[in-house]
């Protein structure tokens, strides 16, 4: 009796499991068919009050190739239950699946939390309707992984994506050395996210920001202090170290917000090589650039190297001054310390009574 | 006579000898005018005498205090000999200004030379950040510049300053002393060199301060008024000033902490037998003059 009931129990469990696992797929197909009744027509669109056209065309192909290939319409548009919709369906809430510990198979990541804390997330929370939600950067149906070159958030395309809102900055960046390098397909060159971070983007006046005045040098040094990256492009890697040894670098390290950091002289989005006449560090522009903080800087000031390392011969006269003081210090201290040691030696000898 | 007699009657006669001389001088004059003159002279003489007494009592009082202090010290540390004051108040004040400024300069400057040392951030934050510590550094610099000016004037316009400056000029004897001292340390000789008022060690310290002040104040001025430097000079002037300032700072700090502190604070006793002899000779001379002229 008990054996029969055991098997019956297993059979019932299997049935329930089967009922739970198979019918949704069938339902999904049904839902897709239902949705495409209207959304499958190419001319299905809505004219908004401001005259813009909202394209509402979406078919089974919309998700094809994307990371959500296996999802169906109502997996994301879960507030849709009536056809035609009684009220306008709400924007998709990605955190429905995208949170750490989800069981939906979405990547285990806290990116959504980072976003909520970011300047974009806070703008949304304050009710700024223009601020971006997930889908504004990642795209709607055709979401691809950032590694995929065709993704809206790939290294190659992310600047354009950000530029949809930050259009002036995008224009500056596009002609800068970094923008040109990214357009050439150089993988190491930074796009927006290379410096500003991905989800945790903060305003540059926020101390949490990667581009806060005291963090800029560290952020630039991630690439510019790396020999393996810089050697590919023939760029020196001492710039960050020499900056950190200078008074600007030291004061910056101790938290001064008024002292110059990398971007004070080189610019932010419009960074160009020194040879470029439009560059802020082109010798012709150096007096003006220094003059931002040190009024009245003269053209003479631009003569010679800016980033110098006194320990290297290229520093010229500074190297010889440094060497002079090095040997002076070593020589003087050697004599003085020997004198002290001899004094101690004599004293201890006499204290012990040896002569 | 005492202060109470200040309001004494001008007609009252003073010391008979002076009175006689006065009478003789005013003999041929009109009696009324003579009395007037005598009164005036008596008042003047009294004032002079009182002033002298006041001065003498003040110096006596100071001498007494010194004597009492000396006695107390002798009671407490009876095994020690007499104490001598080697440097006057002005000299000690100068040294205080200098070491205060140098300590301020070192503790606000060294963190900038060694920003990665763990204490650097703590020390900078003690002042409330780099903006404040640089202000303290400039206060220290101002004090050092003041000290330099004060000392120059002292060397020029004070008798003791002139004497000390001349005594601080390096002499062949200093070289001999140094060699002799090293021989004494090594046990090659039993005779310690006899130092005068300033040993070669003190002379070295003194001239090292001149060198240090010239380098530090000279290079510091470029860095203090960097906008003016930028206006007229190429950048390498600032680089040289920065390098010299930072390197000489290290040398000065090491010399002070290792050399000066060892010689001045850690050594049990530094003797100046020649200066002692000089003081004793002076005293003997004074005593002799007092005996001959009681």
XYZ file of C-alpha atoms in Angstrom:
649
model
C 0.000 0.000 0.000
C 2.701 2.319 1.045
C 4.702 1.335 -2.049
C 1.816 2.196 -4.325
C 1.303 5.535 -2.683
C 5.058 6.270 -2.973
C 5.029 5.675 -6.732
C 1.804 7.567 -7.057
C 3.462 10.431 -5.225
C 6.461 10.413 -7.564
C 4.185 10.241 -10.586
C 2.168 13.166 -9.255
C 5.349 15.150 -8.608
C 6.578 14.443 -12.155
C 3.252 15.488 -13.578
C 3.284 18.724 -11.649
C 6.867 19.373 -12.681
C 6.007 18.659 -16.306
C 2.987 20.873 -16.158
C 5.143 23.672 -14.741
C 7.961 23.256 -17.228
C 6.252 22.715 -20.567
C 3.087 24.781 -20.759
C 4.894 28.197 -20.345
C 6.872 27.549 -23.506
C 3.612 26.877 -25.290
C 2.113 29.959 -23.628
C 5.110 31.999 -24.699
C 4.568 31.032 -28.269
C 0.922 31.900 -27.897
C 1.844 35.236 -26.320
C 4.275 36.009 -29.144
C 1.617 35.177 -31.705
C -0.839 37.366 -29.908
C 1.564 40.277 -29.640
C 2.659 40.123 -33.248
C -0.942 40.370 -34.335
C -0.462 44.097 -33.940
C 3.274 44.586 -33.266
C 4.245 42.454 -36.234
C 2.929 45.003 -38.701
C 5.730 47.245 -39.992
C 3.459 50.268 -40.059
C 2.473 49.828 -36.406
C 3.572 53.062 -34.813
C 2.253 55.907 -32.757
C 2.549 59.628 -33.288
C 3.346 61.309 -30.016
C 2.099 64.711 -28.877
C 5.469 66.306 -29.656
C 5.310 64.993 -33.210
C 7.857 62.239 -32.757
C 7.046 58.830 -34.043
C 7.292 55.888 -31.690
C 7.943 52.745 -33.653
C 6.056 49.873 -32.098
C 7.148 47.212 -34.569
C 8.497 44.135 -32.807
C 8.559 40.532 -33.943
C 10.249 37.293 -32.964
C 13.321 38.563 -34.822
C 13.664 41.591 -32.514
C 15.302 39.524 -29.798
C 17.213 37.268 -32.168
C 20.922 37.309 -31.474
C 20.493 39.379 -28.326
C 21.248 38.184 -24.793
C 17.516 37.820 -24.219
C 17.016 35.568 -27.217
C 15.186 32.943 -25.190
C 12.870 35.397 -23.435
C 9.409 36.280 -24.643
C 7.530 39.566 -24.668
C 5.738 39.159 -21.352
C 8.934 38.103 -19.520
C 9.893 41.762 -19.528
C 6.573 43.460 -20.350
C 4.948 41.586 -17.484
C 2.427 44.335 -16.754
C 0.692 43.657 -20.080
C -2.364 41.463 -19.607
C -5.075 42.857 -21.849
C -5.169 43.182 -25.609
C -5.562 45.890 -26.633
C -3.757 47.447 -23.655
C -6.101 49.294 -21.382
C -3.347 51.708 -20.410
C 0.088 52.366 -21.858
C 2.502 49.579 -20.806
C 5.153 50.857 -18.431
C 8.834 50.972 -19.192
C 10.584 47.693 -18.569
C 12.139 47.312 -15.141
C 15.372 45.360 -15.639
C 15.961 44.834 -11.898
C 13.109 42.358 -12.038
C 15.776 39.841 -13.021
C 19.062 41.732 -12.828
C 20.064 41.579 -9.202
C 22.642 39.532 -7.330
C 21.242 36.157 -6.391
C 18.583 36.012 -9.113
C 17.298 32.620 -10.275
C 16.412 33.734 -13.795
C 19.831 33.103 -15.263
C 20.712 36.780 -15.536
C 24.368 37.638 -14.740
C 25.028 37.772 -10.989
C 25.951 41.412 -10.694
C 25.295 44.420 -8.511
C 25.458 46.753 -11.494
C 21.894 47.885 -10.876
C 22.739 48.961 -7.323
C 25.815 50.822 -8.591
C 23.580 52.531 -11.130
C 21.027 53.567 -8.492
C 23.806 55.324 -6.540
C 25.241 56.976 -9.655
C 24.491 60.474 -10.906
C 22.110 58.985 -13.499
C 20.238 56.883 -10.942
C 19.951 59.851 -8.600
C 18.655 62.037 -11.410
C 15.962 59.454 -12.107
C 15.103 59.323 -8.410
C 14.747 63.104 -8.381
C 12.221 62.790 -11.196
C 14.371 63.858 -14.133
C 12.600 62.147 -17.044
C 15.546 62.827 -19.363
C 17.986 60.830 -17.228
C 18.869 57.433 -18.665
C 17.485 54.121 -17.511
C 19.185 50.805 -18.297
C 17.594 50.498 -21.731
C 18.643 54.008 -22.771
C 22.255 52.889 -22.887
C 21.965 49.146 -23.345
C 19.226 49.291 -25.945
C 15.711 47.863 -25.955
C 15.338 44.546 -27.715
C 18.745 44.178 -29.340
C 20.784 44.055 -26.147
C 24.245 42.611 -26.675
C 27.098 41.957 -24.271
C 29.532 44.858 -23.937
C 32.280 42.630 -25.345
C 30.350 42.367 -28.588
C 31.566 45.084 -30.910
C 28.071 45.800 -32.197
C 26.687 46.476 -28.709
C 25.629 50.028 -27.913
C 27.891 49.888 -24.842
C 30.926 48.345 -26.559
C 34.241 50.193 -26.318
C 33.760 51.371 -29.872
C 30.141 52.498 -29.639
C 29.727 53.684 -26.063
C 30.896 57.224 -26.825
C 28.204 57.578 -29.422
C 25.652 56.160 -26.987
C 26.647 58.658 -24.274
C 26.823 61.356 -26.931
C 23.113 60.986 -27.610
C 22.640 63.153 -24.517
C 26.158 64.598 -23.939
C 26.433 65.879 -27.459
C 28.953 68.699 -26.917
C 31.309 66.517 -24.931
C 31.007 63.859 -27.614
C 32.042 66.398 -30.245
C 35.124 67.361 -28.180
C 35.991 63.763 -27.462
C 35.604 62.612 -31.045
C 38.489 64.801 -32.220
C 40.674 64.203 -29.170
C 43.583 61.778 -29.231
C 41.546 59.192 -27.354
C 38.491 59.549 -29.574
C 40.585 59.274 -32.730
C 42.355 56.210 -31.332
C 39.075 54.500 -30.488
C 37.737 55.260 -33.965
C 40.896 53.671 -35.404
C 39.994 50.504 -33.520
C 42.703 50.659 -30.862
C 41.434 48.457 -28.067
C 43.483 50.113 -25.272
C 42.219 53.619 -25.920
C 39.645 54.863 -23.411
C 36.130 55.702 -24.393
C 33.790 57.424 -21.902
C 33.575 54.438 -19.582
C 37.374 54.017 -19.556
C 37.695 57.069 -17.304
C 34.223 57.634 -15.863
C 33.369 54.043 -14.996
C 30.385 52.104 -16.245
C 27.425 52.018 -13.911
C 28.922 53.979 -11.005
C 29.296 57.252 -12.891
C 29.423 60.314 -10.625
C 29.748 64.015 -11.251
C 33.365 65.212 -11.264
C 32.739 67.214 -8.072
C 31.628 64.105 -6.172
C 34.526 62.635 -4.128
C 33.343 59.157 -5.140
C 33.960 59.928 -8.787
C 36.869 58.348 -10.613
C 37.502 61.757 -12.177
C 37.371 63.726 -8.893
C 40.331 66.121 -8.764
C 42.334 63.938 -6.376
C 41.560 60.742 -8.340
C 42.405 61.966 -11.817
C 46.107 61.077 -11.607
C 45.307 57.545 -10.493
C 42.741 57.156 -13.235
C 45.159 58.336 -15.950
C 47.982 56.264 -14.485
C 45.986 53.077 -15.014
C 47.101 53.251 -18.624
C 49.746 55.975 -18.728
C 51.966 54.335 -16.089
C 51.724 50.939 -17.757
C 54.756 50.132 -19.849
C 52.993 47.265 -21.591
C 50.288 49.588 -22.916
C 52.317 52.733 -23.545
C 55.201 50.972 -25.297
C 52.802 50.065 -28.116
C 52.292 53.734 -28.887
C 55.739 55.062 -28.029
C 54.450 57.187 -25.143
C 56.573 57.806 -22.021
C 55.348 56.237 -18.802
C 57.142 58.567 -16.358
C 54.641 61.372 -16.737
C 52.536 60.171 -13.837
C 55.538 59.458 -11.584
C 57.131 62.849 -12.277
C 53.794 64.544 -11.650
C 53.441 62.743 -8.327
C 56.940 63.844 -7.319
C 56.228 67.480 -8.161
C 54.593 69.871 -5.736
C 51.373 69.680 -7.772
C 51.271 65.915 -7.367
C 52.143 65.915 -3.683
C 49.593 68.585 -2.789
C 47.014 66.741 -4.857
C 47.803 63.537 -3.006
C 47.284 65.329 0.307
C 43.839 66.419 -0.826
C 44.313 69.888 -2.266
C 41.523 70.505 -4.750
C 42.925 73.704 -6.184
C 46.308 72.344 -7.251
C 46.767 71.180 -10.841
C 46.021 67.568 -11.776
C 46.584 65.912 -15.173
C 43.438 67.345 -16.718
C 44.078 70.900 -15.453
C 46.829 71.208 -18.045
C 46.036 68.503 -20.613
C 42.307 69.044 -20.698
C 39.539 66.558 -20.065
C 37.659 65.446 -23.162
C 39.673 67.521 -25.604
C 43.078 65.961 -24.810
C 45.392 66.278 -27.791
C 49.071 65.487 -28.340
C 51.481 68.344 -27.547
C 52.439 68.640 -31.217
C 48.832 69.553 -32.119
C 48.485 73.348 -32.265
C 45.042 73.036 -30.694
C 46.480 71.207 -27.667
C 46.496 73.037 -24.342
C 50.047 71.766 -23.769
C 51.347 72.881 -27.159
C 54.289 75.236 -26.416
C 52.320 78.091 -27.984
C 49.453 77.500 -25.554
C 51.445 76.673 -22.404
C 51.580 80.273 -21.056
C 47.793 80.468 -21.337
C 47.333 77.053 -19.725
C 49.681 77.843 -16.799
C 48.152 81.309 -16.618
C 44.842 79.769 -15.537
C 46.335 79.445 -12.050
C 49.553 81.497 -12.233
C 48.466 84.755 -13.840
C 51.003 86.355 -16.127
C 52.986 83.248 -17.062
C 55.408 84.234 -19.813
C 56.161 82.452 -23.118
C 59.673 81.847 -21.795
C 58.156 79.474 -19.271
C 57.310 76.945 -21.945
C 61.013 76.472 -22.734
C 62.287 73.061 -21.723
C 60.686 69.902 -20.515
C 57.705 70.038 -18.188
C 57.751 66.551 -16.702
C 61.305 66.194 -15.440
C 62.931 63.545 -13.331
C 65.899 65.064 -11.489
C 67.497 61.620 -11.245
C 67.851 61.368 -15.014
C 70.373 63.126 -17.208
C 67.646 64.394 -19.541
C 66.645 66.825 -16.793
C 69.717 68.863 -17.726
C 70.879 71.409 -15.171
C 68.420 70.115 -12.575
C 70.161 66.747 -12.746
C 73.513 68.373 -11.963
C 72.041 70.375 -9.073
C 70.513 67.193 -7.687
C 73.809 65.307 -8.082
C 75.746 68.108 -6.383
C 73.455 67.985 -3.376
C 73.473 64.201 -3.364
C 77.264 64.037 -3.045
C 77.345 67.024 -0.684
C 74.862 65.307 1.626
C 76.572 61.941 1.474
C 80.025 63.472 2.004
C 79.023 65.766 4.861
C 76.997 63.175 6.701
C 79.754 60.602 6.277
C 82.299 62.908 7.901
C 79.923 63.884 10.706
C 78.849 60.330 11.461
C 82.434 59.062 11.450
C 83.296 61.863 13.883
C 80.416 60.823 16.156
C 81.345 57.144 15.998
C 84.980 57.904 16.787
C 83.837 60.048 19.708
C 81.679 57.190 21.005
C 84.504 54.733 20.494
C 86.937 56.874 22.455
C 84.473 57.509 25.239
C 83.473 53.888 25.683
C 87.099 52.840 25.636
C 87.987 55.338 28.361
C 84.862 54.463 30.363
C 85.955 50.843 30.389
C 89.244 52.033 31.672
C 91.303 50.832 28.726
C 93.760 53.656 28.652
C 70.488 108.301 52.040
C 67.341 106.702 50.747
C 64.446 107.409 48.391
C 62.517 109.037 51.255
C 64.996 111.911 51.264
C 64.059 112.805 47.718
C 61.782 115.612 48.899
C 64.424 116.979 51.289
C 64.598 120.697 51.797
C 66.923 122.270 49.189
C 68.141 124.726 51.841
C 69.423 121.910 54.028
C 73.173 121.549 53.664
C 74.637 118.514 51.938
C 77.973 116.833 52.391
C 80.388 119.463 54.016
C 83.089 119.158 51.351
C 80.685 119.956 48.563
C 79.093 122.664 50.694
C 82.445 124.365 51.187
C 83.224 124.236 47.488
C 79.806 125.632 46.727
C 80.220 128.485 49.230
C 83.590 129.315 47.706
C 82.189 129.407 44.180
C 79.246 131.612 45.086
C 81.179 133.924 47.458
C 81.396 136.986 45.253
C 77.733 136.931 44.151
C 74.621 138.725 45.305
C 73.450 136.866 48.484
C 69.872 136.202 47.198
C 71.117 134.898 43.849
C 73.856 132.889 45.596
C 71.250 131.159 47.829
C 69.201 130.330 44.704
C 72.183 128.846 42.897
C 73.170 126.858 45.961
C 69.667 125.389 46.222
C 69.720 124.415 42.535
C 73.111 122.775 42.836
C 72.133 120.917 46.018
C 68.986 119.563 44.327
C 71.021 118.462 41.321
C 73.620 116.712 43.463
C 70.941 114.899 45.443
C 69.282 113.660 42.242
C 72.567 112.331 40.924
C 73.336 110.552 44.153
C 69.883 109.013 44.348
C 70.092 107.749 40.768
C 73.402 106.088 41.450
C 72.009 104.476 44.582
C 68.965 103.217 42.739
C 71.122 101.633 40.040
C 73.436 100.106 42.597
C 70.592 98.657 44.648
C 69.020 97.103 41.485
C 72.257 95.457 40.438
C 72.857 94.396 44.041
C 69.420 92.856 44.137
C 70.043 90.962 40.908
C 73.419 89.798 42.134
C 71.812 88.635 45.365
C 69.126 86.666 43.517
C 71.806 85.080 41.370
C 73.857 84.251 44.411
C 70.875 82.709 46.184
C 69.975 80.653 43.133
C 73.551 79.493 42.880
C 73.514 78.476 46.540
C 70.305 76.457 46.104
C 71.795 74.738 43.083
C 74.968 73.984 44.967
C 72.951 72.473 47.801
C 71.002 70.294 45.363
C 73.908 69.270 43.176
C 76.870 69.794 45.473
C 79.120 67.561 43.384
C 78.871 69.958 40.430
C 81.014 72.978 40.002
C 79.983 76.520 39.372
C 77.694 77.289 36.450
C 78.565 79.852 33.816
C 76.290 81.672 31.423
C 77.840 81.215 28.008
C 75.301 83.082 25.901
C 73.531 86.312 26.708
C 69.789 86.836 26.564
C 69.842 88.239 23.020
C 71.836 85.270 21.738
C 69.487 82.806 23.423
C 66.442 84.601 21.994
C 67.927 84.346 18.499
C 68.508 80.650 18.945
C 64.943 80.128 20.132
C 63.495 81.943 17.114
C 65.691 79.882 14.847
C 64.952 76.463 16.286
C 61.220 77.152 16.488
C 61.177 78.156 12.846
C 63.347 75.212 11.798
C 61.144 72.722 13.647
C 58.042 74.218 11.992
C 59.745 74.116 8.605
C 60.871 70.516 9.005
C 57.546 69.128 10.149
C 55.612 70.917 7.435
C 58.234 70.436 4.729
C 59.412 66.855 5.124
C 55.968 65.315 4.405
C 56.111 67.056 1.028
C 59.505 65.499 0.314
C 58.367 62.052 1.438
C 54.629 61.974 0.669
C 54.423 58.186 0.784
C 55.892 57.817 4.272
C 53.057 56.785 6.580
C 53.561 59.683 9.009
C 53.427 62.305 6.269
C 49.667 62.212 5.789
C 49.122 62.236 9.567
C 51.355 65.257 10.074
C 49.776 67.168 7.191
C 46.307 66.360 8.501
C 47.319 67.569 11.970
C 47.526 71.056 10.498
C 44.166 70.578 8.827
C 45.384 69.709 5.345
C 48.001 70.805 2.865
C 46.576 74.318 2.482
C 47.104 75.041 6.180
C 50.474 73.316 6.466
C 51.851 75.422 3.624
C 50.740 78.534 5.525
C 52.562 77.268 8.625
C 55.604 76.630 6.423
C 55.534 80.263 5.318
C 55.225 81.420 8.942
C 58.324 79.355 9.735
C 60.064 80.864 6.716
C 59.202 84.354 7.918
C 60.664 83.567 11.333
C 63.866 82.236 9.776
C 64.239 85.344 7.624
C 63.649 87.491 10.704
C 66.299 85.486 12.588
C 68.802 85.998 9.778
C 68.207 89.761 9.757
C 68.333 89.955 13.554
C 71.583 88.028 13.682
C 73.229 90.157 10.970
C 72.326 93.329 12.863
C 73.481 91.736 16.121
C 76.837 90.901 14.560
C 77.203 94.448 13.343
C 75.826 96.626 16.100
C 76.280 94.728 19.374
C 79.645 94.677 21.105
C 79.175 91.059 22.197
C 77.875 90.171 18.747
C 80.974 91.616 17.101
C 83.216 89.781 19.566
C 81.431 86.452 19.005
C 81.452 86.871 15.234
C 85.198 87.412 15.262
C 85.660 84.416 17.548
C 83.576 82.264 15.179
C 85.822 82.853 12.171
C 87.619 79.561 11.398
C 91.292 79.631 12.371
C 94.245 77.269 11.772
C 93.849 76.260 15.424
C 90.472 74.663 14.562
C 92.108 72.305 12.088
C 94.744 71.430 14.658
C 92.004 70.929 17.260
C 90.056 68.639 14.936
C 93.105 66.496 14.218
C 94.010 66.438 17.892
C 90.436 65.511 18.845
C 90.359 62.594 16.423
C 93.741 61.422 17.738
C 92.311 61.665 21.235
C 89.232 59.610 20.223
C 91.418 56.935 18.699
C 93.481 56.715 21.829
C 96.595 57.925 20.002
C 96.917 60.854 22.350
C 95.938 61.446 25.948
C 95.599 65.132 25.530
C 92.213 66.570 24.723
C 92.347 69.688 22.540
C 91.761 72.867 24.531
C 88.795 74.706 23.093
C 88.201 78.417 23.422
C 84.793 80.020 23.490
C 83.814 78.171 20.300
C 85.110 74.744 19.370
C 85.504 73.736 15.736
C 82.255 71.762 16.123
C 80.347 74.901 17.059
C 82.027 76.872 14.312
C 80.962 74.239 11.796
C 77.371 74.435 13.041
C 77.443 78.217 12.855
C 78.693 78.419 9.271
C 76.451 75.537 8.204
C 73.495 77.684 9.253
C 74.709 80.495 6.966
C 74.994 78.084 4.041
C 71.623 76.526 4.838
C 69.855 79.866 5.237
C 71.240 81.217 1.974
C 70.171 78.112 0.026
C 66.827 77.649 1.738
C 65.722 81.294 1.777
C 67.085 81.888 -1.733
C 65.374 78.898 -3.314
C 62.307 79.249 -1.113
C 61.703 82.767 -2.388
C 61.364 81.457 -5.972
C 58.831 78.903 -4.788
C 56.946 81.300 -2.513
C 56.388 83.872 -5.280
C 56.090 81.290 -8.045
C 53.751 83.441 -10.134
C 56.381 86.194 -10.305
C 59.029 83.617 -11.191
C 56.772 82.314 -13.942
C 56.298 85.798 -15.249
C 59.986 86.447 -15.902
C 61.954 83.183 -15.873
C 61.934 79.852 -17.685
C 60.585 76.836 -15.893
C 63.967 75.313 -15.079
C 64.559 78.076 -12.500
C 61.628 76.746 -10.500
C 62.862 73.191 -11.023
C 66.336 74.082 -9.730
C 64.887 75.985 -6.777
C 62.611 73.055 -5.970
C 65.457 70.541 -6.187
C 67.886 72.641 -4.135
C 65.237 73.451 -1.538
C 64.271 69.839 -1.068
C 67.846 68.454 -1.057
C 69.320 71.078 1.250
C 66.360 70.586 3.587
C 67.272 66.930 3.929
C 70.932 67.718 4.549
C 70.073 70.332 7.178
C 67.598 68.043 8.922
C 70.061 65.167 9.052
C 72.850 67.429 10.310
C 70.626 68.862 13.034
C 69.171 65.582 14.212
C 72.313 63.479 14.031
C 75.206 65.859 14.487
C 73.913 68.862 16.423
C 71.705 66.896 18.816
C 74.491 64.424 19.529
C 77.048 67.097 20.266
C 74.759 69.366 22.237
C 72.231 67.161 23.983
C 73.622 63.676 24.168
C 77.217 64.379 25.075
C 77.498 64.567 28.828
C 79.848 67.482 28.995
C 81.488 69.661 26.436
C 84.347 71.584 27.921
C 85.756 74.920 26.951
C 88.875 75.216 29.126
C 90.226 78.267 27.341
C 86.972 80.153 27.781
C 86.937 79.103 31.421
C 90.464 80.387 31.878
C 89.463 83.650 30.244
C 86.497 84.087 32.601
C 88.654 83.281 35.596
C 91.334 85.735 34.508
C 88.703 88.436 34.123
C 87.381 87.727 37.598
C 90.847 87.820 39.118
C 91.435 91.179 37.463
C 88.149 92.496 38.797
C 88.871 91.242 42.311
C 92.341 92.838 42.217
C 90.913 96.180 41.145
C 88.332 96.007 43.958
C 91.034 95.268 46.555
C 93.188 98.168 45.364
C 90.229 100.549 45.231
C 87.852 99.758 48.104
